[in-house]
JSON list of C-alpha atoms in Angstrom, two decimals:
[
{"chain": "A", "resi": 1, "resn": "UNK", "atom": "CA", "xyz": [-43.47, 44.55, 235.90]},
{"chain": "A", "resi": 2, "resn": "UNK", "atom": "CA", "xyz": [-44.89, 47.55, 233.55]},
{"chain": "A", "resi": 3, "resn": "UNK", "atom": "CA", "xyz": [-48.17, 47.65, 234.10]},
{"chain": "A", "resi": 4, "resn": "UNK", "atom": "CA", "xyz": [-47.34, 51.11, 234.77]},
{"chain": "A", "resi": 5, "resn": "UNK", "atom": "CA", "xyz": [-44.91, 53.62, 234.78]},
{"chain": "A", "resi": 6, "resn": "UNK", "atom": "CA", "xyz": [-42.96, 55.06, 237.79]},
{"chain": "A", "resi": 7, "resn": "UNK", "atom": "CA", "xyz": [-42.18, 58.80, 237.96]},
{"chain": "A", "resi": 8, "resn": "UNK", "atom": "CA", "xyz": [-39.43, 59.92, 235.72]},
{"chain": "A", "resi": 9, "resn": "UNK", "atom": "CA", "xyz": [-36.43, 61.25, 236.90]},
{"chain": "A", "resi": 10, "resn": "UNK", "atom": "CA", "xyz": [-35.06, 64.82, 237.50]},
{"chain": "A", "resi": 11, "resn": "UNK", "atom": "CA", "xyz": [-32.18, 64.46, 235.58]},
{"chain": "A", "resi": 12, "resn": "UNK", "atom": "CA", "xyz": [-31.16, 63.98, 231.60]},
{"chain": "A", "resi": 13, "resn": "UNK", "atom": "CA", "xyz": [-28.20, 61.48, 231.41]},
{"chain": "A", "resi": 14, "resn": "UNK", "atom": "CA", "xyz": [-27.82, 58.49, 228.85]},
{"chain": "A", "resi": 15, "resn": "UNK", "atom": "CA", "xyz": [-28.60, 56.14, 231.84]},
{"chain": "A", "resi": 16, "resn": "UNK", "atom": "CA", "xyz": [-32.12, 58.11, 232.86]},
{"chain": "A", "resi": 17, "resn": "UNK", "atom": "CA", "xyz": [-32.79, 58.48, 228.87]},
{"chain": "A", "resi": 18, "resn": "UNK", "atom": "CA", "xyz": [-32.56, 54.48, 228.48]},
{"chain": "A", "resi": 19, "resn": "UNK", "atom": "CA", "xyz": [-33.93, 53.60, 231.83]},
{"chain": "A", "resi": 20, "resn": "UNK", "atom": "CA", "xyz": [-37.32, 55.33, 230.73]},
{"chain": "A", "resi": 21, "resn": "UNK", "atom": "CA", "xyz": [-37.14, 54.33, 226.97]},
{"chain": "A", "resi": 22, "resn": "UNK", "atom": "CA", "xyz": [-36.92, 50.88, 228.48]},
{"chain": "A", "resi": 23, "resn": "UNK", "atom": "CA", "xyz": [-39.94, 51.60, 230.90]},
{"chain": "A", "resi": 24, "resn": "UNK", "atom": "CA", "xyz": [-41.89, 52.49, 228.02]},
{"chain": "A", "resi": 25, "resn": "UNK", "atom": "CA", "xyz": [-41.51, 49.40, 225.94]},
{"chain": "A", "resi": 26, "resn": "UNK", "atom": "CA", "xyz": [-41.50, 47.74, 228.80]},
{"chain": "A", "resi": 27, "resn": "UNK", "atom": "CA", "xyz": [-45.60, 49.29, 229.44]},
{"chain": "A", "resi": 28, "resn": "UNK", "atom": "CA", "xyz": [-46.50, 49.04, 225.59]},
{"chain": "A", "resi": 29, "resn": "UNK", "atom": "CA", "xyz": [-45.71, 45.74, 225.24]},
{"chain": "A", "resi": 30, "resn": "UNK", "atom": "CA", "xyz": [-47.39, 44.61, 229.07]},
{"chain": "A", "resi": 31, "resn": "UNK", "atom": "CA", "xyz": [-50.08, 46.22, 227.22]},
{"chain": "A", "resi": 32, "resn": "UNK", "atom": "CA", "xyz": [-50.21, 44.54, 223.62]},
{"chain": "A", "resi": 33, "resn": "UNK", "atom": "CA", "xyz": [-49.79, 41.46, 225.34]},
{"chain": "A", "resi": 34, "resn": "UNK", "atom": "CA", "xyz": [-52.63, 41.55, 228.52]},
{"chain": "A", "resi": 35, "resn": "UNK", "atom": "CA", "xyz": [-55.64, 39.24, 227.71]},
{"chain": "A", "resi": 36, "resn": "UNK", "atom": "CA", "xyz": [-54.54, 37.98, 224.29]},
{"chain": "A", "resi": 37, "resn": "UNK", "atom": "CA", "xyz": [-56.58, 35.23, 223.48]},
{"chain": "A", "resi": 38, "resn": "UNK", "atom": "CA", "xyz": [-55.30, 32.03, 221.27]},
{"chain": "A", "resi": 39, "resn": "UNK", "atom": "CA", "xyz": [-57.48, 33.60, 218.26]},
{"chain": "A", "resi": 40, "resn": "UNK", "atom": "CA", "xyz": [-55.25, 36.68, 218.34]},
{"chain": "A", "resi": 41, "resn": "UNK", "atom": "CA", "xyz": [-51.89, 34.56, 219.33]},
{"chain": "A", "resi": 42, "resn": "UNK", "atom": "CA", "xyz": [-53.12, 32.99, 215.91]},
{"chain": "A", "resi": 43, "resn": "UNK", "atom": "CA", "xyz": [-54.01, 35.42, 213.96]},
{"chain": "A", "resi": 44, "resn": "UNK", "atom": "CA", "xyz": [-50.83, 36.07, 210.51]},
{"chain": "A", "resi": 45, "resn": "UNK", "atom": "CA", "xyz": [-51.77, 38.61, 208.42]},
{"chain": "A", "resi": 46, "resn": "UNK", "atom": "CA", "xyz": [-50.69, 36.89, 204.85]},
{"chain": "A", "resi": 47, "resn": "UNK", "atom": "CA", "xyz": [-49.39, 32.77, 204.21]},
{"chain": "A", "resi": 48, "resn": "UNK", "atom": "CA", "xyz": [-45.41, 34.34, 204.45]},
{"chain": "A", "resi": 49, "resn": "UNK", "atom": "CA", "xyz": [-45.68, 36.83, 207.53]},
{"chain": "A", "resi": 50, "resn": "UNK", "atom": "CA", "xyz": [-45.66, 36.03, 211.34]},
{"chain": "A", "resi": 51, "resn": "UNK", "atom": "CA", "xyz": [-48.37, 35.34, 213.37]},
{"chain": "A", "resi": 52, "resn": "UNK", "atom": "CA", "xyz": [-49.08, 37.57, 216.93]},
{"chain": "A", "resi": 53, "resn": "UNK", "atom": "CA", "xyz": [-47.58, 34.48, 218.55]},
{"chain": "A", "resi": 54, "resn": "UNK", "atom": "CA", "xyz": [-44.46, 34.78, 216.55]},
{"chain": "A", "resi": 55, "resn": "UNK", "atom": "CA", "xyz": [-43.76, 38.14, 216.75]},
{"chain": "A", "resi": 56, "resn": "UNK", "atom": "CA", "xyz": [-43.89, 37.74, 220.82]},
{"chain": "A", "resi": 57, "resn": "UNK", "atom": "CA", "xyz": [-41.58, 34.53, 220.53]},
{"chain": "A", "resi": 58, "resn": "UNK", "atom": "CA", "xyz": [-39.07, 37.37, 218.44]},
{"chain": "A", "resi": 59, "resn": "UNK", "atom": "CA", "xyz": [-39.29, 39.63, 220.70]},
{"chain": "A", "resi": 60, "resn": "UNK", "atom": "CA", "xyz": [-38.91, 37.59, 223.51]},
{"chain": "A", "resi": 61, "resn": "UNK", "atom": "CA", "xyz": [-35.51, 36.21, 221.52]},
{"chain": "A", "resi": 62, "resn": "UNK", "atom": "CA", "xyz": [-34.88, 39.97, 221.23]},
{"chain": "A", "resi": 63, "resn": "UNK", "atom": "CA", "xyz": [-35.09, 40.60, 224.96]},
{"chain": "A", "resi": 64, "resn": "UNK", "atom": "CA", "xyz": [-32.49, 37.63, 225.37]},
{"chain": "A", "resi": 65, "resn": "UNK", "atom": "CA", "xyz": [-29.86, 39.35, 222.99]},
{"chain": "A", "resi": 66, "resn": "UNK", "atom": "CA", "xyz": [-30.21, 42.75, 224.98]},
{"chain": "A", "resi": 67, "resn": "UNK", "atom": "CA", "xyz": [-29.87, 41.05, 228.39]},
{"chain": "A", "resi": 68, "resn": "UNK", "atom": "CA", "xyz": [-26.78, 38.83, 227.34]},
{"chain": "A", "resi": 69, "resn": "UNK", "atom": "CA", "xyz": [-25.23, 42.15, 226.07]},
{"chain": "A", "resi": 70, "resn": "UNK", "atom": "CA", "xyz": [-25.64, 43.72, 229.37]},
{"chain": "A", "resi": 71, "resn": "UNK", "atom": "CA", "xyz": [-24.59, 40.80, 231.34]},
{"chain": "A", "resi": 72, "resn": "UNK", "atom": "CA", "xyz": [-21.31, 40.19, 229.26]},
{"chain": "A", "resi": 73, "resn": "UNK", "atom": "CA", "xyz": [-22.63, 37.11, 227.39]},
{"chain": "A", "resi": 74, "resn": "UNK", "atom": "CA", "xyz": [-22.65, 36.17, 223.87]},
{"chain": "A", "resi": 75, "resn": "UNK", "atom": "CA", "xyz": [-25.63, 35.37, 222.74]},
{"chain": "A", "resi": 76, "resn": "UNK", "atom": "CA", "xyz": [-26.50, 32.29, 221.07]},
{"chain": "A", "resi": 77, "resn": "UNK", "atom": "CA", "xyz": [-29.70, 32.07, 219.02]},
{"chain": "A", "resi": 78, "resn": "UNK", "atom": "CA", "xyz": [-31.24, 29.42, 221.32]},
{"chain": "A", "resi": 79, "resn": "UNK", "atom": "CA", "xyz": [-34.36, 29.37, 222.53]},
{"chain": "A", "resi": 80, "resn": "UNK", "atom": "CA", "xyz": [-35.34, 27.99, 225.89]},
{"chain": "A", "resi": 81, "resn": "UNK", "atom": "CA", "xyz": [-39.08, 29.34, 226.66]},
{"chain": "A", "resi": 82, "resn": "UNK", "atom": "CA", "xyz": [-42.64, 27.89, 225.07]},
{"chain": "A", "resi": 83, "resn": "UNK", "atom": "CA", "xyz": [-45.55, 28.94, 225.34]},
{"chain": "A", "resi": 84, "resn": "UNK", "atom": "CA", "xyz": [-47.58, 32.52, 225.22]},
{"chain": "A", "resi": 85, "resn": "UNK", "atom": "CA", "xyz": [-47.12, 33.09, 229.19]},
{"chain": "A", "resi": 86, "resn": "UNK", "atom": "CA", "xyz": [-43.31, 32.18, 229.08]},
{"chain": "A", "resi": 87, "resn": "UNK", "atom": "CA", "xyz": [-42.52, 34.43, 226.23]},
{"chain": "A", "resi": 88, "resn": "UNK", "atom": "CA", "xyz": [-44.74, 37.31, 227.42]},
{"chain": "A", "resi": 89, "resn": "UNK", "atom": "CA", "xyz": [-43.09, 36.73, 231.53]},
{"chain": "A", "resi": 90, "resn": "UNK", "atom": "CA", "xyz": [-39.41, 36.12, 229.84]},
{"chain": "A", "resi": 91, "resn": "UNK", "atom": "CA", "xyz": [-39.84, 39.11, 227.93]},
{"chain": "A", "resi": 92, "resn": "UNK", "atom": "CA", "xyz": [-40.97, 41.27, 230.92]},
{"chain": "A", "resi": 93, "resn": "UNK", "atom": "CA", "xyz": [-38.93, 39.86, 233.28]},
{"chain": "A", "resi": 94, "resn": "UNK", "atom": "CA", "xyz": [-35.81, 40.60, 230.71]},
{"chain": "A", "resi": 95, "resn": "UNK", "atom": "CA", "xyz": [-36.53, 44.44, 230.80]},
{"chain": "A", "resi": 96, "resn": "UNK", "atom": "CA", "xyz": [-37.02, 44.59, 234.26]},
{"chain": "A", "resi": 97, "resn": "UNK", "atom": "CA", "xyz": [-33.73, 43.11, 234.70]},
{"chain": "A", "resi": 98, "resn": "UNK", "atom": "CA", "xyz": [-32.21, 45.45, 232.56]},
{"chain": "A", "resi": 99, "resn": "UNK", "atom": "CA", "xyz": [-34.04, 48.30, 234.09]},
{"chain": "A", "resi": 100, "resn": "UNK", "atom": "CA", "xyz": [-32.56, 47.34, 237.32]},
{"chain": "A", "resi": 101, "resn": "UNK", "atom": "CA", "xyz": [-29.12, 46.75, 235.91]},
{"chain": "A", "resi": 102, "resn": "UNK", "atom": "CA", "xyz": [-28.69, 50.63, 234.70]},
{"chain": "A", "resi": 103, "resn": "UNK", "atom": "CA", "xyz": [-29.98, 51.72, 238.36]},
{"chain": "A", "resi": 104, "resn": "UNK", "atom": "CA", "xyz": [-27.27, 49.93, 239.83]},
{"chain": "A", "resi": 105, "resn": "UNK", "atom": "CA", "xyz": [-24.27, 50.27, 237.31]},
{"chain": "A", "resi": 106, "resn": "UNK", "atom": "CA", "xyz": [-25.22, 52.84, 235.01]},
{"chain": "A", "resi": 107, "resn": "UNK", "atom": "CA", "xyz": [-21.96, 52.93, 233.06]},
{"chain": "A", "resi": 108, "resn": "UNK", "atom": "CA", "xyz": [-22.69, 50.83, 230.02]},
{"chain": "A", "resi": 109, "resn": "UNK", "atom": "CA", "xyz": [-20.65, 52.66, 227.34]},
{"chain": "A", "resi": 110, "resn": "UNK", "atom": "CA", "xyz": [-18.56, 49.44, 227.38]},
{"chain": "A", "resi": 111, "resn": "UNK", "atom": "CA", "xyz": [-21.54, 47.00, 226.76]},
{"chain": "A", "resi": 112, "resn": "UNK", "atom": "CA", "xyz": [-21.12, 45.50, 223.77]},
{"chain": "A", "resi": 113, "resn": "UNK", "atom": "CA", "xyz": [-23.38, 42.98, 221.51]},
{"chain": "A", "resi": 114, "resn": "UNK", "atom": "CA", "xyz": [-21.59, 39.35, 220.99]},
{"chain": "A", "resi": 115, "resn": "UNK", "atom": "CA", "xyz": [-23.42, 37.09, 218.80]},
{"chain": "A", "resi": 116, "resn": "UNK", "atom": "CA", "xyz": [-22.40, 33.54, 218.24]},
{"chain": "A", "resi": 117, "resn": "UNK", "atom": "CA", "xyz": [-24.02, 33.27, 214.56]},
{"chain": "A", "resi": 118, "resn": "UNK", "atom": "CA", "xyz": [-23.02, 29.91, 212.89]},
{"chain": "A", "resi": 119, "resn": "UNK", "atom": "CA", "xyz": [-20.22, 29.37, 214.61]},
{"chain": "A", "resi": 120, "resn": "UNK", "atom": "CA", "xyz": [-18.42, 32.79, 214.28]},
{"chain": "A", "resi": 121, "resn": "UNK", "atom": "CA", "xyz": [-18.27, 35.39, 217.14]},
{"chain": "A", "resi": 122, "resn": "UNK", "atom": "CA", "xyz": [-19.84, 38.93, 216.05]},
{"chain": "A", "resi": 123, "resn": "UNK", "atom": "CA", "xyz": [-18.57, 41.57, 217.62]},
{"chain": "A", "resi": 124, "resn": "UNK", "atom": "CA", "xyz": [-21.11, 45.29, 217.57]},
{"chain": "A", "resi": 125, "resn": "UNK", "atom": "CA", "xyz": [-21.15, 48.20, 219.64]},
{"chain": "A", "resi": 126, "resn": "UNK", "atom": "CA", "xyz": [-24.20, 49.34, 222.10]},
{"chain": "A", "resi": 127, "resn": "UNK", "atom": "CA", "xyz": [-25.30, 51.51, 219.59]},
{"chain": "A", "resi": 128, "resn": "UNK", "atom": "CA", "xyz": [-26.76, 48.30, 217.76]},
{"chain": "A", "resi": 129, "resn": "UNK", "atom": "CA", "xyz": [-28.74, 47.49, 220.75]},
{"chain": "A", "resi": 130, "resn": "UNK", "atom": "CA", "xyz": [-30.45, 50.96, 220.09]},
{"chain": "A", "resi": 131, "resn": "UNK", "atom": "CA", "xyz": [-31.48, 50.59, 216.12]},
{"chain": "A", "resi": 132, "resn": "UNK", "atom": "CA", "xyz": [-31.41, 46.79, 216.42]},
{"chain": "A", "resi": 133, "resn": "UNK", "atom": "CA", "xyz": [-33.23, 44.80, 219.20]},
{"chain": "A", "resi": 134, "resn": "UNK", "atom": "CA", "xyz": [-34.83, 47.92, 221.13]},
{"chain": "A", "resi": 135, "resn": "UNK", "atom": "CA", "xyz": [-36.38, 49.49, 217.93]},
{"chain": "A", "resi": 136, "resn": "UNK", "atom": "CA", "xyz": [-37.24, 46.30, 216.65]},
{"chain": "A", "resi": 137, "resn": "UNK", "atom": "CA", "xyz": [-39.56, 45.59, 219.96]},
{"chain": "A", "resi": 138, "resn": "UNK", "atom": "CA", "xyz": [-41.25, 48.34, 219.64]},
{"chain": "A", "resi": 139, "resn": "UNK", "atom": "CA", "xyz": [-41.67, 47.61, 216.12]},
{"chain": "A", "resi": 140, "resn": "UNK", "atom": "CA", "xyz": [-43.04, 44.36, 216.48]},
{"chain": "A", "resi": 141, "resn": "UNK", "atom": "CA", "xyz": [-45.34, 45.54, 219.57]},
{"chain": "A", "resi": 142, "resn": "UNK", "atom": "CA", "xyz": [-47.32, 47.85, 217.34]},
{"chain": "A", "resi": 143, "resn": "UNK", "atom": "CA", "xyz": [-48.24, 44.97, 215.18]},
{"chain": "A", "resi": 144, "resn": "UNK", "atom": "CA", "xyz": [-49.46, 42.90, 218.16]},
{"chain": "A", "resi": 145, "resn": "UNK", "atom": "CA", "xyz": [-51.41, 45.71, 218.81]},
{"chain": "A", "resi": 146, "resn": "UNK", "atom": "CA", "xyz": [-52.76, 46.06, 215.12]},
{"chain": "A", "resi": 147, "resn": "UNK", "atom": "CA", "xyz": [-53.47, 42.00, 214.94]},
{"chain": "A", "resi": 148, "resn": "UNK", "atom": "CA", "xyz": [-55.07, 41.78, 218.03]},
{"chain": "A", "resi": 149, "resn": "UNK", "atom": "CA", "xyz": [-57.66, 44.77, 216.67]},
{"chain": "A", "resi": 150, "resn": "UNK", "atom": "CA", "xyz": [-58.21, 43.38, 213.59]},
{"chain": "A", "resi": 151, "resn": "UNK", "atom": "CA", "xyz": [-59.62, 40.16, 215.78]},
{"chain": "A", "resi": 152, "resn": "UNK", "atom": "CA", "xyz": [-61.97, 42.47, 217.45]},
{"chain": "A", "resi": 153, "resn": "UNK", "atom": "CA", "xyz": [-59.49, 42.06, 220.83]},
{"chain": "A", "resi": 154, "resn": "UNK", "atom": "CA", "xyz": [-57.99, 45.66, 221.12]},
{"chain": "A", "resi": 155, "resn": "UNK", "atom": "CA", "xyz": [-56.22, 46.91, 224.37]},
{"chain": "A", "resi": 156, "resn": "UNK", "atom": "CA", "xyz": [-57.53, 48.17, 226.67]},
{"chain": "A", "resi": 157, "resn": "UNK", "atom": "CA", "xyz": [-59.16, 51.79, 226.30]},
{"chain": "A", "resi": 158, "resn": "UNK", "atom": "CA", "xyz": [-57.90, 52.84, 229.34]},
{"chain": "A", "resi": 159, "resn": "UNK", "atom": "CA", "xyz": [-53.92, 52.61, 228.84]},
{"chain": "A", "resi": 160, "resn": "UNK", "atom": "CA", "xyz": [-52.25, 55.68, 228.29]},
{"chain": "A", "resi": 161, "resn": "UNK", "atom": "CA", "xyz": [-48.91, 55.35, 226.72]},
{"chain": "A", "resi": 162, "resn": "UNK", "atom": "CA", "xyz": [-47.95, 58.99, 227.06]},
{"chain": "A", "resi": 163, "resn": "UNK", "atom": "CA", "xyz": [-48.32, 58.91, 230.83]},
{"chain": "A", "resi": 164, "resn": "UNK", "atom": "CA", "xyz": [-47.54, 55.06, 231.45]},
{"chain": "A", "resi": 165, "resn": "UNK", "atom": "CA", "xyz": [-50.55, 55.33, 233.33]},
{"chain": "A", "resi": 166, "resn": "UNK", "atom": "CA", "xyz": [-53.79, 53.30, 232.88]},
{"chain": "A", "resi": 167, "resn": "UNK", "atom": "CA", "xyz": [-56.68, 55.62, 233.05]},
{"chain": "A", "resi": 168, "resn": "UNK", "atom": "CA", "xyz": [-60.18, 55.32, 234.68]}
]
């Protein structure tokens, strides 16, 4: 899923607004992440920072918290993927899930984020979702982007993230 985007819709509600915010980091990061090599899964930027493989396995984790949130769970902090191609699938697969979710219940003023951190239940509204995980994807897909162009492996010239469209 993502590799491009479908047609937006007619209408401006919360739901649409989401659905094509998710549709968007949903194409940038099928982007950022299409025909990385292990140099650029690799590549860390400084000895304390995290490596392009890293920053997928967070935002994979990411993904995870936003679709336990919409499916009523609490999320845990554990990790079950490995692996580049499980990460980058989990990830995708996640949003797409997600996407699909708000076209069939489209109500979600009553999701709410429950973390299990150490023990303790923590209890946030949606709005976390929206300055937490969501803007920390897109966050962490720009510097996948960035690290794979510093090791001469940018995307491809082609995408067009305005129009979710690849271009000839």
């Amino acid at each position: 899923p993502f590799s491009s985007i479908g047609p937006y819709s007619d209408s401006f509600t919360s739901t649409t607004v989401l659905s094509r915010m998710i549709e968007g980091i949903g194409f940038r990061f099928y982007w950022a992440t299409e025909g990385l090599r292990q140099i650029d899964l690799d590549y860390k930027p400084c000895d304390d920072g995290r490596s392009c493989y890293e920053n997928i396995e967070h935002i994979s984790m990411l993904t995870d918290a936003i679709s336990d949130a919409f499916a009523g769970r609490i999320y845990d902090f554990s990790n079950t993927r490995s692996g580049f191609e499980d990460y980058r699938q989990g990830t995708l697969n996640n949003l797409y899930a997600i996407f699909k979710t708000l076209e069939s219940n489209p109500d979600f003023s009553k999701i709410s984020v429950r973390l299990n951190y150490n023990g303790e239940e923590i209890v946030t509204p949606f709005w976390n979702l929206i300055n937490g995980p969501f803007s920390d994807i897109i966050y962490h897909t720009g510097q996948v982007v960035a690290y794979r162009r510093i090791t001469d492996n940018p995307i491809n010239q082609g995408v067009n993230v305005f129009v979710g469209q690849v271009m000839s």
